[in-house]
Coordinates of C-alpha atoms and ligand atoms in Angstrom, one line a residue:
M1 CA -13.4 7.4 9.3
G2 CA -11.8 9.8 6.7
G3 CA -13.9 11.2 3.9
E4 CA -10.9 12.4 1.9
I5 CA -8.6 10.8 -0.8
R6 CA -5.3 12.7 -0.2
F7 CA -2.1 12.3 -2.3
L8 CA 0.7 14.3 -3.8
L9 CA 0.7 15.1 -7.5
N10 CA 4.1 16.3 -8.6
D11 CA 4.8 19.0 -5.9
T12 CA 1.0 19.7 -5.2
E13 CA -1.0 18.3 -2.5
I14 CA -4.4 17.0 -3.6
S15 CA -7.4 16.4 -1.5
L16 CA -10.6 15.1 -3.0
T17 CA -13.9 14.7 -0.8
E18 CA -15.8 13.5 -4.0
A19 CA -14.7 10.7 -6.2
G20 CA -16.4 7.6 -7.8
S21 CA -14.8 4.0 -7.7
R22 CA -14.4 4.1 -11.4
D23 CA -12.5 7.3 -11.6
T24 CA -9.2 6.5 -13.4
L25 CA -6.0 8.3 -12.4
L26 CA -5.5 9.1 -16.1
D27 CA -8.8 10.9 -16.6
F28 CA -8.0 12.9 -13.3
L29 CA -4.6 13.8 -14.8
R30 CA -5.7 14.8 -18.2
L31 CA -9.2 16.1 -17.9
N32 CA -9.1 17.5 -14.2
R33 CA -5.5 18.7 -14.0
R34 CA -4.8 19.3 -17.5
L35 CA -1.5 17.4 -17.2
T36 CA -1.9 16.0 -21.0
G37 CA 1.9 15.0 -21.2
T38 CA 0.3 11.5 -20.1
K39 CA -1.2 10.0 -23.1
E40 CA -4.0 7.6 -23.6
G41 CA -3.5 4.8 -26.1
C42 CA -5.1 1.5 -25.3
A43 CA -6.8 2.2 -22.0
E44 CA -6.0 -1.4 -21.0
G45 CA -2.6 -1.5 -19.6
D46 CA -0.8 -2.7 -23.0
C47 CA 0.8 0.2 -24.5
G48 CA 2.5 2.2 -21.8
A49 CA 1.6 5.6 -23.2
C50 CA 0.0 6.4 -19.9
T51 CA 3.1 5.6 -17.7
V52 CA 3.5 7.7 -14.5
L53 CA 5.5 7.0 -11.4
V54 CA 3.8 6.1 -8.2
G55 CA 5.9 6.5 -5.1
R56 CA 4.9 5.2 -1.7
L57 CA 6.6 4.6 1.7
H58 CA 7.9 1.2 2.0
H59 CA 9.8 0.5 5.4
G60 CA 10.7 4.2 5.9
H61 CA 11.8 4.7 2.3
M62 CA 10.2 6.2 -0.7
H63 CA 9.7 3.6 -3.4
Y64 CA 8.8 4.9 -7.0
E65 CA 7.6 2.3 -9.7
P66 CA 6.3 3.1 -13.3
I67 CA 2.5 2.0 -13.6
N68 CA -0.3 2.6 -16.0
A69 CA -2.3 5.5 -15.1
C70 CA -5.4 4.3 -17.5
I71 CA -6.1 1.2 -15.2
R72 CA -5.2 2.7 -11.9
F73 CA -8.1 4.1 -9.9
L74 CA -7.8 7.5 -8.3
A75 CA -9.0 6.3 -4.9
S76 CA -6.1 4.1 -4.8
C77 CA -3.6 6.8 -5.0
H78 CA -4.4 7.9 -1.3
G79 CA -1.2 8.2 0.6
C80 CA 1.1 8.0 -2.5
H81 CA 3.2 10.4 -4.6
V82 CA 2.2 10.5 -8.2
V83 CA 4.7 11.8 -10.5
T84 CA 3.8 12.8 -14.1
V85 CA 6.3 13.5 -17.1
E86 CA 5.6 17.2 -16.3
H87 CA 7.6 17.1 -13.2
L88 CA 11.0 16.0 -14.9
R89 CA 13.7 18.5 -15.1
G90 CA 17.5 18.4 -15.3
A91 CA 19.6 19.9 -12.4
D92 CA 19.8 23.3 -14.4
G93 CA 16.1 23.4 -15.1
G94 CA 16.3 22.0 -18.8
L95 CA 15.8 18.6 -19.9
H96 CA 16.1 15.8 -17.6
P97 CA 18.9 13.3 -18.4
V98 CA 16.4 10.7 -19.6
Q99 CA 14.8 13.3 -21.9
A100 CA 18.3 14.7 -23.1
A101 CA 19.3 11.1 -24.0
M102 CA 16.1 10.4 -26.0
V103 CA 16.6 13.6 -28.0
E104 CA 20.4 12.9 -28.4
H105 CA 19.7 9.4 -29.8
H106 CA 16.6 10.2 -31.8
G107 CA 14.3 8.0 -29.6
S108 CA 11.3 9.7 -30.6
Q109 CA 9.4 10.3 -34.1
C110 CA 5.6 11.1 -33.9
G111 CA 6.2 11.4 -30.1
F112 CA 2.8 9.8 -28.9
C113 CA 4.6 7.0 -27.0
T114 CA 7.7 9.2 -25.9
P115 CA 6.4 10.5 -22.3
G116 CA 5.6 6.8 -21.4
F117 CA 8.8 5.5 -22.6
V118 CA 10.7 8.6 -20.5
M119 CA 8.8 7.5 -17.6
A120 CA 9.4 4.0 -17.8
L121 CA 13.1 4.9 -18.2
Y122 CA 12.9 7.3 -15.5
G123 CA 11.8 4.4 -13.2
L124 CA 14.7 2.3 -14.4
W125 CA 17.2 5.3 -14.1
M126 CA 16.2 5.9 -10.4
Q127 CA 16.2 2.0 -9.5
N128 CA 19.1 0.9 -11.5
P129 CA 21.7 3.7 -12.5
R130 CA 23.8 1.4 -14.6
P131 CA 21.4 -1.1 -16.4
D132 CA 22.6 -3.8 -18.7
M133 CA 20.7 -5.0 -21.9
L134 CA 18.3 -7.4 -20.1
A135 CA 17.5 -4.8 -17.5
I136 CA 16.6 -2.3 -20.4
E137 CA 14.5 -4.8 -22.2
T138 CA 12.6 -5.9 -18.9
A139 CA 11.9 -2.3 -18.1
L140 CA 10.5 -1.6 -21.7
Q141 CA 8.4 -4.8 -22.0
G142 CA 5.3 -2.7 -21.3
N143 CA 5.9 0.3 -23.7
L144 CA 4.8 0.2 -27.5
C145 CA 6.3 2.3 -30.2
R146 CA 5.0 2.0 -33.6
C147 CA 7.3 4.3 -35.4
T148 CA 10.8 4.8 -33.9
G149 CA 12.0 1.4 -33.4
Y150 CA 13.6 0.3 -30.2
E151 CA 17.2 0.6 -31.0
P152 CA 17.4 4.3 -30.4
I153 CA 15.4 4.0 -27.3
V154 CA 17.7 1.4 -26.0
K155 CA 20.6 3.5 -26.7
A156 CA 19.2 6.6 -24.9
A157 CA 18.6 4.2 -21.9
F158 CA 22.3 3.4 -21.8
A159 CA 23.2 7.0 -22.2
A160 CA 20.9 8.0 -19.6
G161 CA 22.7 5.7 -17.2
E162 CA 26.2 7.0 -18.1
A163 CA 25.0 10.6 -17.7
G164 CA 24.0 9.8 -14.0
G165 CA 22.7 12.8 -11.7
Q166 CA 20.4 10.7 -9.5
N167 CA 21.7 12.8 -6.6
F168 CA 20.5 16.0 -8.1
D169 CA 17.2 14.5 -9.4
A170 CA 14.0 16.3 -8.0
L171 CA 12.8 13.1 -6.5
T172 CA 15.9 12.8 -4.5
V173 CA 16.0 16.5 -3.4
E174 CA 12.3 16.6 -2.4
R175 CA 12.4 13.2 -0.7
D176 CA 12.4 14.5 3.0
R177 CA 9.5 16.9 2.1
V178 CA 7.7 14.2 0.3
M179 CA 7.9 11.7 3.1
A180 CA 6.8 14.1 5.7
A181 CA 3.7 15.0 3.5
L182 CA 2.8 11.4 3.0
I183 CA 3.4 10.3 6.7
A184 CA 1.2 13.1 7.9
M185 CA -1.8 11.6 5.7
P186 CA -4.1 9.9 8.2
R187 CA -4.3 6.0 8.0
E188 CA -7.8 5.7 9.2
R189 CA -10.6 4.1 7.0
V190 CA -11.5 6.4 4.1
Q191 CA -14.7 6.4 2.1
V192 CA -15.6 8.7 -0.8
S193 CA -18.4 8.8 -3.1
R194 CA -20.0 10.5 -6.0
G195 CA -23.9 9.9 -5.9
D196 CA -24.3 6.2 -5.1
D197 CA -20.7 5.3 -6.3
R198 CA -18.6 4.4 -3.4
A199 CA -15.1 3.7 -2.9
I200 CA -13.7 2.5 0.5
L201 CA -10.2 2.1 1.8
P202 CA -9.9 0.1 5.0
A203 CA -7.5 0.9 7.5
D204 CA -5.8 -2.4 7.8
A205 CA -6.6 -6.2 7.1
A206 CA -8.8 -6.6 10.1
D207 CA -10.8 -3.4 9.0
L208 CA -10.9 -5.0 5.3
A209 CA -12.8 -7.9 6.8
A210 CA -15.2 -5.6 8.6
V211 CA -15.9 -3.7 5.5
L212 CA -16.6 -6.7 3.6
A213 CA -19.0 -8.1 6.3
E214 CA -20.9 -4.8 6.0
N215 CA -20.7 -4.8 2.2
P216 CA -20.5 -8.6 1.2
K217 CA -21.2 -7.7 -2.7
A218 CA -18.3 -5.2 -2.8
T219 CA -15.6 -5.5 -5.3
I220 CA -12.4 -6.1 -3.9
V221 CA -9.6 -3.9 -5.9
A222 CA -5.9 -4.7 -5.4
G223 CA -3.7 -3.8 -8.2
A224 CA -6.5 -3.3 -10.6
T225 CA -4.8 -4.9 -13.6
D226 CA -8.0 -7.0 -14.1
V227 CA -10.6 -5.0 -12.5
G228 CA -9.3 -1.7 -14.3
L229 CA -10.3 -3.4 -17.6
W230 CA -13.8 -4.4 -16.2
V231 CA -14.4 -0.7 -16.1
T232 CA -12.5 0.8 -19.2
K233 CA -13.4 -2.0 -21.6
F234 CA -16.5 -3.3 -20.3
L235 CA -17.9 -0.3 -18.4
R236 CA -18.9 -2.3 -15.4
D237 CA -20.2 -1.1 -12.3
I238 CA -17.8 -2.0 -9.4
S239 CA -19.3 0.1 -6.5
P240 CA -18.9 -0.3 -3.7
A241 CA -15.3 -0.8 -4.5
V242 CA -12.8 -1.7 -1.5
F243 CA -9.3 -0.9 -2.4
I244 CA -6.6 -3.0 -0.6
G245 CA -3.5 -2.0 -2.4
H246 CA -2.3 0.2 0.3
L247 CA -2.7 -2.3 3.2
T248 CA 0.8 -3.1 4.5
D249 CA -0.5 -6.1 6.4
L250 CA -1.2 -7.9 3.3
K251 CA 2.2 -7.1 1.8
R252 CA 4.3 -9.1 4.4
I253 CA 6.8 -11.8 2.9
E254 CA 7.9 -14.2 5.8
I255 CA 10.3 -16.9 5.5
T256 CA 10.6 -19.7 8.0
P257 CA 12.6 -22.9 7.4
G258 CA 10.3 -25.0 5.6
Q259 CA 7.8 -22.4 4.1
I260 CA 7.6 -18.8 2.4
S261 CA 4.3 -16.7 3.2
I262 CA 3.3 -14.2 0.8
G263 CA 0.7 -11.5 1.7
A264 CA -2.0 -11.3 -1.0
G265 CA -1.3 -7.6 -1.8
V266 CA 2.4 -8.6 -2.7
T267 CA 3.0 -7.5 -6.4
Y268 CA 4.9 -9.4 -9.0
S269 CA 7.8 -7.1 -8.8
E270 CA 7.9 -7.2 -5.0
F271 CA 8.1 -10.8 -5.0
E272 CA 10.7 -11.0 -7.9
P273 CA 13.8 -11.2 -5.7
F274 CA 12.3 -14.0 -3.6
I275 CA 11.6 -15.8 -7.0
L276 CA 15.4 -15.3 -7.9
Q277 CA 16.6 -16.5 -4.3
H278 CA 14.2 -19.6 -3.9
F279 CA 12.9 -20.6 -7.5
P280 CA 15.5 -19.1 -9.9
E281 CA 14.1 -21.8 -12.5
A282 CA 11.0 -19.7 -12.5
L283 CA 12.5 -16.3 -13.0
D284 CA 12.2 -16.1 -16.9
Y285 CA 8.6 -17.1 -16.3
W286 CA 7.9 -14.6 -13.9
R287 CA 9.3 -11.6 -15.9
R288 CA 7.0 -12.7 -18.8
I289 CA 3.8 -11.8 -16.8
G290 CA 2.5 -8.6 -18.3
G291 CA 5.1 -5.7 -18.6
W292 CA 7.0 -3.9 -15.9
Q293 CA 3.9 -1.6 -15.3
V294 CA 1.7 -4.4 -14.8
R295 CA 4.1 -6.3 -12.6
N296 CA 4.4 -3.2 -10.2
A297 CA 0.8 -3.1 -9.7
G298 CA -0.6 -6.5 -10.2
T299 CA -0.6 -8.8 -7.0
I300 CA -0.2 -12.4 -6.5
G301 CA -3.5 -12.6 -4.5
G302 CA -5.4 -10.9 -7.2
N303 CA -4.0 -13.4 -9.9
V304 CA -5.2 -16.3 -7.8
A305 CA -8.5 -14.6 -6.6
N306 CA -9.6 -13.9 -10.3
G307 CA -9.9 -17.5 -11.0
S308 CA -8.7 -17.3 -14.6
P309 CA -7.8 -20.4 -16.2
I310 CA -4.7 -18.8 -17.9
G311 CA -3.4 -16.9 -14.9
E312 CA 0.2 -17.5 -14.4
T313 CA 0.8 -17.9 -10.7
P314 CA -1.7 -20.6 -10.2
P315 CA 0.0 -23.4 -12.2
L316 CA 3.4 -22.6 -10.6
L317 CA 1.7 -22.3 -7.0
I318 CA -0.2 -25.6 -7.6
A319 CA 3.1 -27.5 -8.7
L320 CA 5.0 -26.1 -5.7
G321 CA 1.9 -27.4 -3.3
A322 CA 1.0 -23.8 -2.2
T323 CA -1.8 -23.5 0.3
M324 CA -3.6 -20.1 0.8
T325 CA -5.3 -18.4 4.0
L326 CA -8.8 -16.9 3.6
R327 CA -9.8 -14.5 6.0
S328 CA -13.3 -13.0 7.2
T329 CA -14.8 -11.8 10.4
E330 CA -15.6 -15.3 11.1
G331 CA -11.9 -16.2 11.3
A332 CA -9.4 -17.8 9.0
R333 CA -9.3 -21.1 7.1
D334 CA -6.5 -22.6 5.0
I335 CA -6.9 -24.6 1.8
A336 CA -4.7 -25.9 -0.9
V337 CA -4.4 -23.5 -3.9
E338 CA -5.6 -26.4 -6.2
D339 CA -8.7 -26.7 -4.2
F340 CA -9.6 -23.0 -4.6
F341 CA -10.5 -23.7 -8.3
I342 CA -13.9 -25.1 -8.5
D343 CA -15.0 -24.4 -12.0
Y344 CA -14.9 -21.9 -14.6
G345 CA -15.7 -18.7 -12.7
K346 CA -16.2 -20.3 -9.6
Q347 CA -13.7 -20.2 -6.6
D348 CA -14.1 -21.4 -3.1
R349 CA -14.5 -18.0 -1.5
R350 CA -17.3 -17.4 0.7
P351 CA -19.1 -14.0 1.1
G352 CA -17.1 -11.5 3.2
E353 CA -13.9 -13.6 2.6
F354 CA -10.7 -12.2 1.1
V355 CA -7.5 -13.9 0.4
E356 CA -4.9 -13.0 3.0
S357 CA -2.0 -14.9 2.3
I358 CA -0.4 -17.7 0.0
H359 CA 2.2 -20.0 1.6
I360 CA 4.6 -22.1 -0.5
P361 CA 6.5 -25.0 1.1
L362 CA 10.4 -24.7 0.6
K363 CA 11.8 -28.1 -0.4
G364 CA 15.5 -27.7 -1.2
D365 CA 16.1 -30.4 -3.7
A366 CA 13.2 -30.6 -6.2
R367 CA 13.6 -30.0 -9.7
I368 CA 11.5 -27.2 -10.9
A369 CA 10.6 -25.6 -14.3
A370 CA 7.7 -23.3 -15.4
Y371 CA 7.0 -22.6 -19.2
K372 CA 4.6 -20.3 -20.9
V373 CA 3.7 -20.4 -24.6
S374 CA 2.0 -17.2 -26.1
K375 CA 2.0 -15.5 -29.5
R376 CA 4.3 -12.9 -28.5
H377 CA 7.2 -13.3 -26.3
H378 CA 6.4 -10.5 -23.8
A379 CA 3.2 -8.8 -22.6
D380 CA 1.0 -11.4 -24.1
I381 CA -1.9 -13.9 -22.8
T382 CA -1.0 -17.5 -22.3
A383 CA -2.0 -20.1 -24.8
S384 CA -0.7 -22.8 -22.3
A385 CA 1.5 -22.8 -19.3
A386 CA 2.9 -25.5 -17.3
A387 CA 4.9 -25.8 -14.1
F388 CA 6.8 -28.9 -12.9
H389 CA 7.9 -30.0 -9.3
I390 CA 9.7 -33.3 -9.6
E391 CA 11.3 -34.9 -6.5
T392 CA 13.8 -37.9 -7.1
D393 CA 16.2 -39.8 -5.0
G394 CA 18.9 -39.4 -7.9
T395 CA 17.5 -42.3 -9.9
T396 CA 13.8 -42.6 -9.4
I397 CA 11.1 -40.0 -9.4
I398 CA 9.6 -40.2 -5.9
D399 CA 6.9 -37.5 -6.4
A400 CA 5.5 -35.4 -9.3
R401 CA 3.4 -32.3 -9.3
V402 CA 2.8 -30.9 -12.8
A403 CA 0.1 -28.1 -13.2
F404 CA -1.2 -26.5 -16.3
G405 CA -3.0 -23.3 -17.2
G406 CA -5.0 -22.7 -20.5
M407 CA -5.8 -26.5 -20.8
A408 CA -9.1 -26.5 -18.8
A409 CA -11.7 -24.5 -17.4
T410 CA -9.5 -23.8 -14.3
P411 CA -5.8 -24.2 -13.6
K412 CA -5.3 -27.9 -13.1
R413 CA -2.8 -30.6 -12.2
A414 CA -2.2 -33.4 -14.9
R415 CA -3.0 -36.4 -12.7
A416 CA -2.7 -39.0 -15.5
A417 CA 0.9 -37.6 -16.6
E418 CA 2.0 -37.5 -12.8
A419 CA 1.0 -41.1 -12.3
A420 CA 2.8 -42.1 -15.4
L421 CA 6.1 -40.4 -13.7
K422 CA 5.7 -41.4 -10.2
G423 CA 7.9 -44.2 -9.1
Q424 CA 9.6 -44.6 -12.6
P425 CA 13.2 -44.0 -13.4
F426 CA 14.3 -40.3 -13.9
A427 CA 15.0 -41.0 -17.6
A428 CA 13.7 -40.0 -21.1
E429 CA 11.3 -43.1 -21.3
S430 CA 9.3 -42.0 -18.2
F431 CA 8.9 -38.2 -19.6
E432 CA 7.9 -39.8 -22.9
A433 CA 5.1 -41.8 -21.2
A434 CA 4.1 -38.7 -19.3
A435 CA 4.0 -36.7 -22.6
K436 CA 1.7 -39.5 -24.0
A437 CA -0.5 -39.7 -20.8
V438 CA -1.2 -36.2 -20.5
A439 CA -3.4 -36.5 -23.6
N440 CA -5.9 -38.1 -21.0
D441 CA -5.7 -35.2 -18.5
F442 CA -7.4 -32.3 -20.6
Q443 CA -9.9 -31.7 -23.5
P444 CA -8.8 -28.1 -24.1
L445 CA -10.6 -25.5 -26.2
S446 CA -9.8 -24.0 -29.5
D447 CA -10.0 -20.2 -29.3
W448 CA -8.0 -17.4 -31.0
R449 CA -5.0 -17.9 -29.1
A450 CA -4.5 -21.7 -29.9
S451 CA -6.3 -24.7 -31.4
A452 CA -7.3 -27.5 -29.0
A453 CA -4.8 -29.9 -31.1
Y454 CA -2.1 -27.3 -30.8
R455 CA -2.5 -27.0 -26.8
Q456 CA -2.5 -30.9 -26.5
T457 CA 0.9 -30.9 -28.5
L458 CA 2.4 -28.1 -26.2
A459 CA 1.4 -30.1 -23.2
A460 CA 3.2 -33.3 -24.4
N461 CA 6.1 -31.0 -25.5
F462 CA 6.6 -29.5 -22.0
F463 CA 7.4 -32.9 -20.7
R464 CA 10.0 -33.5 -23.5
R465 CA 11.5 -30.1 -22.9
F466 CA 11.6 -30.6 -19.1
W467 CA 13.7 -33.8 -19.6
L468 CA 15.9 -32.3 -22.2
E469 CA 16.7 -29.3 -20.0
Q470 CA 17.2 -31.6 -16.8
S471 CA 19.4 -33.9 -18.7
G472 CA 21.4 -31.1 -20.1
Q473 CA 20.5 -31.6 -23.6
E474 CA 18.9 -28.3 -24.3
H475 CA 20.2 -24.9 -23.1
R476 CA 17.6 -22.7 -21.6
L477 CA 16.0 -20.4 -24.0
R478 CA 16.5 -17.2 -22.0
R479 CA 19.3 -16.3 -19.8
V480 CA 18.3 -16.6 -16.0
E481 CA 20.2 -13.9 -13.9
Ligands
FAD1 C1 -1.6 -5.6 -19.9 C2 -1.8 -6.8 -18.9 C3 -0.9 -8.1 -19.2 C4 -1.3 -8.8 -18.4 N1 -0.5 -10.1 -18.3 C5 -0.7 -11.1 -17.6 C6 0.1 -12.3 -17.8 O1 0.9 -12.3 -18.6 N2 -0.1 -13.4 -17.0 C7 -1.2 -13.4 -16.0 O2 -1.4 -14.3 -15.3 N3 -1.9 -12.0 -15.8 C8 -1.7 -11.1 -16.7 N4 -2.6 -9.9 -16.5 C9 -3.6 -9.9 -15.6 C10 -3.3 -9.5 -14.2 O3 -2.2 -8.4 -14.2 C11 -3.3 -10.4 -13.0 O4 -4.4 -11.3 -13.0 C12 -2.9 -9.8 -11.9 O5 -2.4 -10.7 -10.8 C13 -4.3 -9.3 -11.0 O6 -3.8 -8.7 -9.8 P1 -4.3 -7.2 -9.4 O7 -3.9 -7.1 -7.9 O8 -4.3 -6.5 -10.3 O9 -6.0 -7.8 -9.1 P2 -7.2 -6.9 -9.3 O10 -7.3 -6.3 -10.7 O11 -7.2 -5.8 -8.3 O12 -8.4 -7.9 -8.9 C14 -8.6 -9.0 -9.7 C15 -9.5 -10.1 -9.2 O13 -9.2 -10.6 -7.8 C16 -10.0 -10.2 -6.6 N5 -8.9 -9.8 -5.7 C17 -7.9 -9.0 -5.9 N6 -7.3 -9.1 -4.5 C18 -8.1 -10.1 -3.6 C19 -7.9 -10.5 -2.5 N7 -6.8 -10.3 -1.6 N8 -8.9 -11.3 -2.0 C20 -10.1 -11.7 -2.8 N9 -10.2 -11.2 -4.0 C21 -9.2 -10.5 -4.6 C22 -10.8 -8.9 -7.4 O14 -11.9 -8.5 -6.7 C23 -10.9 -9.3 -9.0 O15 -12.0 -10.1 -8.7 C24 -2.3 -8.9 -17.2 C25 -3.2 -7.8 -17.2 C26 -2.8 -6.7 -18.1 C27 -3.5 -5.4 -18.0
FES2 S1 -3.2 3.8 -22.2 FE1 -2.2 2.0 -23.1 S2 -1.3 1.3 -21.2 FE2 -2.6 2.9 -20.5
FES3 S1 7.5 7.8 -31.7 FE1 5.5 7.3 -32.6 S2 4.8 5.5 -31.5 FE2 6.8 5.8 -30.8

């Protein structure tokens, strides 16, 4: 077992023998290393002022993504390359092309948000040298600017793409050295602490089971896009925390003829190409989860395991008929995702168990849709969400699975509405009957996101919208590419 957290910070190798589970990367950067270019705005993953790039080895390549340093725990940086705005420079040692484009196009006024925007645009510039408008909008979903306005920033994003220069960028030039340094970092179990506060990084999934058997009350931390807020907003104690975001055996995606299996540690961004390939109808829904930084960190396993009634993947997974594998030192068991959610805050997870993987059946010809309604289009919490999986023989509805979030204490199927659809003609009247029947499925709450009556109306209208789309009477609201 190792007793050091090791990672690369820009071009400096960091080795920490003392760290607490709750230490954030942002505090380390600003308070310990005095790298104050990275800003703190909201401390909850919403504003992007703290955006840094985190690079990690993935199938023998370095993969860099923007993430929010405010809700990233320091211990989870083990084995990574953390890149802050201070590391940016142009080929001549002056401004980086992204920074030069921001200056040229007046992309900054007060400047507080600017390093975060620069880092998100830097991540985009690395991954997509010639982005279109949709790619730029998607990359900037997680960054807020209160004074400049987005048009100059978008212009800067286009201009940076035109300027090019990726081959001369520091992260390209240094790549071999960075990879060699990361490969040299040991992959054994790591434990560090500060006083009683402990952070543990298991060596692999089998070791995770052993760690949880030894520490059944431990907090599992994957992408920390939920747990991070428990610490920054609620000052909760999470020790001992078991970090799993680095476990490559929880990051596998396997496709067999009838099924796609997703490791619990797969992030939204990692799964997005598979959504595009297998469930393109859900792509817009997928890209509305958090902002880009959140999707680069947040995992599908974390979204299911947290048991939230407004998590976005559970309605989709339930509608698609997904199952999940839970593992412990006692072995593995499979359950339907819908059965995992017992009641508010109560899931079917036994002490020592973790979510290992999720399995979605692939049925070629079903009609699928996923909808989310929130106060803002991007980076906002769901008022209500619905996912549809409807099978027909061309004229009759053979099977209907319709699941909702935000309507009950757990994500839940609309059984009465499903019954109103099954065996009925694939026609407007059937969806109108389901729109009426769904009133019997849920007694939603009123809260600051939406009133109960509004949620009931939404639920009914999702059925009408589904029919209008399926019958070609309504164009999809957003482009699907
Ligand atoms: C700004 C912002 C916007 C967001 N927007 C959305 C949104 O639009 N839609 C949405 O659904 N969510 C949203 N979220 C919530 C969050 O991103 C998701 O719930 C995310 O999927 C959680 O995954 P994670 O890996 O970050 O989990 P973590 O925060 O690491 O963990 C979440 C919970 O799951 C447990 N856990 C994690 N992995 C496992 C595992 N393998 N086995 C057992 N337990 C596990 C943890 O112990 C914890 O209880 C947002 C969050 C932020 C900060
Ligand atoms: S400080 Fe706002 S996202 Fe981190
Ligand atoms: S330049 Fe002031 S918040 Fe963006």
